[in-house]
Amino acid sequence: MLPAWAVMPRSSRIYYLSLEFYMGRTLQNTMVNLALQNACDEATYQLGLDMEELQEIEEDAGLGNGGLGRLAACFLDSMATLGLAAYGYGIRYEFGIFNQKICGGWQLEEADDWLRYGNPWEKARPEYMIPVHFYGRIQHDHDGVKWVDTQVVLALPYDTPVPGYRNNTVNTMRLWSARAPNEFNLKDFNVGGYIQAVLDRNLAENISRVLYPNDNFFEGKELRLKQEYFVVAATLQDIIRRFKSSKFGSRDPVRTSFDAFPDKVAIQLNDTHPSLTIPELMRVLVDIEKLDWDKAASSGSTWPTSASWAPTRSTAWPGSTPRSSRPPCKYPAPRRRVNSPEICLLGFLGQQKEIHFATEDTCPWINMAHVDIVGSHVVNGVARIHSKIYYYKWRHSLLLLLFKDFYEFEPHKFQNKTNGITPRRWLVLCNPGLAEIIAERIGEDYISDLDQLKKLLAFVEDEGFIRDIAKVKQENKLKFSAYLEKEYKVKINPNSLFDIQVKRIHEYKRQLLNCLHIITFYNRIKKEPNKHFVPRTIMIGGKAAPGYHMAKMIIKLITSIGDIVNNDPVIGDRLKVIFLENYRVSLAEKVVPAADLSEQISTAGTEASGTGNMKFMLNGALTIGTMDGANVEMAEEAGEENFFIFGMRVEDVDELDRKGYCAKDYYDHIPELKQAIDQMSSGFFSPKQPDLFKDIVNMLMYHDRFKVFADYEAYIKCQEKVSALYKNTKEWTKKVIKNIATSGKFSSDRTIAQYAREIWGVEPTRQKIPAPDDPRE
């Protein structure tokens, strides 16, 4: 049961801290939310301009790697749409996620200089510039603790408006840019140190220079730690400034009491990256605001932060619990204090349990997950299966019990909030044809209340609606086919099944399983060239972290398979393979509406939630997937009969771990699998370099943590079911309608409403604020 403070109504301001905000383009999204799209289309037409061409000119704001940053962007949209007083805080990276170029089948990275022409959506706010301190030393005197001899970096805020959907509410995303202070060291200058002084300024400003291109593993690097502390320290100063200046009934000119702080401030952490918020807030309250330790820790019987475990966390498998390296010397952040410096004693079941925050071994580190849990009043997972794995499960042979001790001690802390997507961008903006035919049947209110899509279940047998849905999908496929032919010079059959897997390239997402299906399908056509096969265009897209060798090899394998398949005259247009270069938000807006089949095939128990799966479902693609992440709840909503579910469940994976996974057993007993692997290892897909894919083959045969072979046979059989159903357009479309109609749960509006009521203690509202020019009573 939650304590009283956690359920009492509050008038909190919500502060959402994230190291990533993958916003994409802003122009069209703003027009949709302000209901200006038709007027702008007409105005540009009158000027002889094409609105679509103008939209293509805008750069993607790619300040995120994938799901985590895109989730943050959806949440900002929903918080504004639900009338919540919310602020997003992050870093204004000068260079966002790299641009991916494919040269000779290999990924090359190019800098994403997205600000080279400026950003018309942001406004610099130098009047709110804040100093952030690094390094230095702690000095104790009669006035308390002081942090002295620090290096100062200035945090310059840039504000971007975030409009809600047709409710005249506009929230703010504030991104911090690092600036060096103006003071030069005159002594250095006088002895010729001027150049070095200028170079030192660049070192300070490097903090906000570039986004780390990896969202799956904690980067234990000093620059990353500096980025995390930079955004946390600047944001907390801004939060406290705003709290003090908003008196909330206080008669003081500036609020000095922090008694109301927990009721007026709700801080949400997006994953472990902003975990330093917790010790930094304690430092500010104790050292600067002069609260005693217990008062600061309780802040009126509550701690004002809640840590949200965001998608695709590597902590879903062993050996990757988020942690921060703690250099023994020159630590860039200030002092820390726990009741005992290295451990927290939890008392339950008549016992004392030690929960370690830090180690003092040869490579000291701090467990950021444990810091989050102890320092937060709520910790939540992002899909039901994800939460269960985190809180309860023994994982793999290492017997790594993630958070069980914490859960047994404080079960009220642990919640689940299944992720969601904003229907404004991921339906109205990217798929206007589908949005329009839905509105013709059930009205437009579903756009801000996606549960209303359930009304479409009444039209599952409606011949006219079935025809309309199929027609919109075909129009989207024709449009995307033209794009593909222009960009990739490959002739696309728009009547083929568009089979799409787009996400970060990673072993756990199992693009290799998809590759094995492509090779098997290719071999079947070659074996029986006169047999009728349902034609497929298989598209795989995503970026590999620059230092991730295996992910880059997977991209090379996909492109090499495509070179063989696409140029084989026996295959013709029955199978095409395309690697979608530089996958990003603006490309997703083209891909998602055209998809027939969505590939969500990660090993059960490894995907935290996923949000791409939700986008495809909402836009009328059927899902082939494992029971992993949010797939589980999506299948529950739509009915498993309207999904293509295959493969091991979480408990099957655990059982296989106990027995021991031997890939060679599958290789020896499944002839088509053996043939595919032999082709990869013999150089069939790389005739000029026969050994090119030996690392992939070796990994699959002897070091595969994600058990690709174990699910191969079930996957191939499930793909046969996909092809069989696709032949029957009417039955396929009925399942499409059922998926669309039951996707309402996966709106980020629902997710944020749950956060608001169950964590932040505020009530969302869909009430429209009167516009400035509206007549007032």
mmCIF file of N, CA, C and O in Angstrom, residues 123-129 155-159 172 174 176:
data_model
loop_
_atom_site.group_PDB
_atom_site.id
_atom_site.type_symbol
_atom_site.label_atom_id
_atom_site.label_comp_id
_atom_site.label_asym_id
_atom_site.label_seq_id
_atom_site.Cartn_x
_atom_site.Cartn_y
_atom_site.Cartn_z
ATOM 1 N N LYS A 123 14.945 29.227 -28.467
ATOM 2 C CA LYS A 123 15.293 30.582 -28.049
ATOM 3 C C LYS A 123 16.296 30.499 -26.913
ATOM 4 O O LYS A 123 16.046 29.849 -25.891
ATOM 5 N N ALA A 124 17.452 31.136 -27.101
ATOM 6 C CA ALA A 124 18.455 31.177 -26.038
ATOM 7 C C ALA A 124 17.947 32.045 -24.891
ATOM 8 O O ALA A 124 17.316 33.081 -25.109
ATOM 9 N N ARG A 125 18.206 31.609 -23.658
ATOM 10 C CA ARG A 125 17.781 32.365 -22.472
ATOM 11 C C ARG A 125 18.994 32.675 -21.598
ATOM 12 O O ARG A 125 19.167 32.088 -20.517
ATOM 13 N N PRO A 126 19.874 33.574 -22.053
ATOM 14 C CA PRO A 126 21.106 33.843 -21.285
ATOM 15 C C PRO A 126 20.838 34.415 -19.899
ATOM 16 O O PRO A 126 21.685 34.310 -19.019
ATOM 17 N N GLU A 127 19.652 35.004 -19.701
ATOM 18 C CA GLU A 127 19.356 35.547 -18.371
ATOM 19 C C GLU A 127 19.232 34.465 -17.312
ATOM 20 O O GLU A 127 19.246 34.758 -16.106
ATOM 21 N N TYR A 128 19.070 33.209 -17.741
ATOM 22 C CA TYR A 128 18.971 32.102 -16.792
ATOM 23 C C TYR A 128 20.221 31.212 -16.822
ATOM 24 O O TYR A 128 20.160 30.050 -16.424
ATOM 25 N N MET A 129 21.322 31.743 -17.315
ATOM 26 C CA MET A 129 22.566 30.971 -17.352
ATOM 27 C C MET A 129 23.007 30.621 -15.929
ATOM 28 O O MET A 129 22.889 31.432 -15.007
ATOM 29 N N ALA A 155 26.108 26.893 -17.857
ATOM 30 C CA ALA A 155 25.034 26.181 -18.558
ATOM 31 C C ALA A 155 24.078 27.218 -19.136
ATOM 32 O O ALA A 155 23.370 27.908 -18.394
ATOM 33 N N LEU A 156 24.076 27.343 -20.461
ATOM 34 C CA LEU A 156 23.204 28.304 -21.144
ATOM 35 C C LEU A 156 21.955 27.580 -21.627
ATOM 36 O O LEU A 156 22.051 26.641 -22.426
ATOM 37 N N PRO A 157 20.759 27.980 -21.152
ATOM 38 C CA PRO A 157 19.549 27.264 -21.556
ATOM 39 C C PRO A 157 19.003 27.740 -22.904
ATOM 40 O O PRO A 157 19.045 28.930 -23.218
ATOM 41 N N TYR A 158 18.513 26.785 -23.669
ATOM 42 C CA TYR A 158 17.781 27.053 -24.902
ATOM 43 C C TYR A 158 16.399 26.436 -24.741
ATOM 44 O O TYR A 158 16.274 25.243 -24.437
ATOM 45 N N ASP A 159 15.365 27.244 -24.924
ATOM 46 C CA ASP A 159 13.988 26.786 -24.726
ATOM 47 C C ASP A 159 13.308 26.501 -26.064
ATOM 48 O O ASP A 159 13.368 27.312 -26.996
ATOM 49 N N THR A 172 7.510 23.601 -22.149
ATOM 50 C CA THR A 172 8.871 23.979 -22.544
ATOM 51 C C THR A 172 9.821 22.812 -22.397
ATOM 52 O O THR A 172 9.806 22.116 -21.380
ATOM 53 N N ARG A 174 13.741 22.543 -22.097
ATOM 54 C CA ARG A 174 14.923 23.374 -21.859
ATOM 55 C C ARG A 174 16.171 22.504 -21.985
ATOM 56 O O ARG A 174 16.360 21.552 -21.229
ATOM 57 N N TRP A 176 20.392 22.400 -22.151
ATOM 58 C CA TRP A 176 21.544 23.152 -21.671
ATOM 59 C C TRP A 176 22.720 23.021 -22.632
ATOM 60 O O TRP A 176 23.039 21.931 -23.097
#
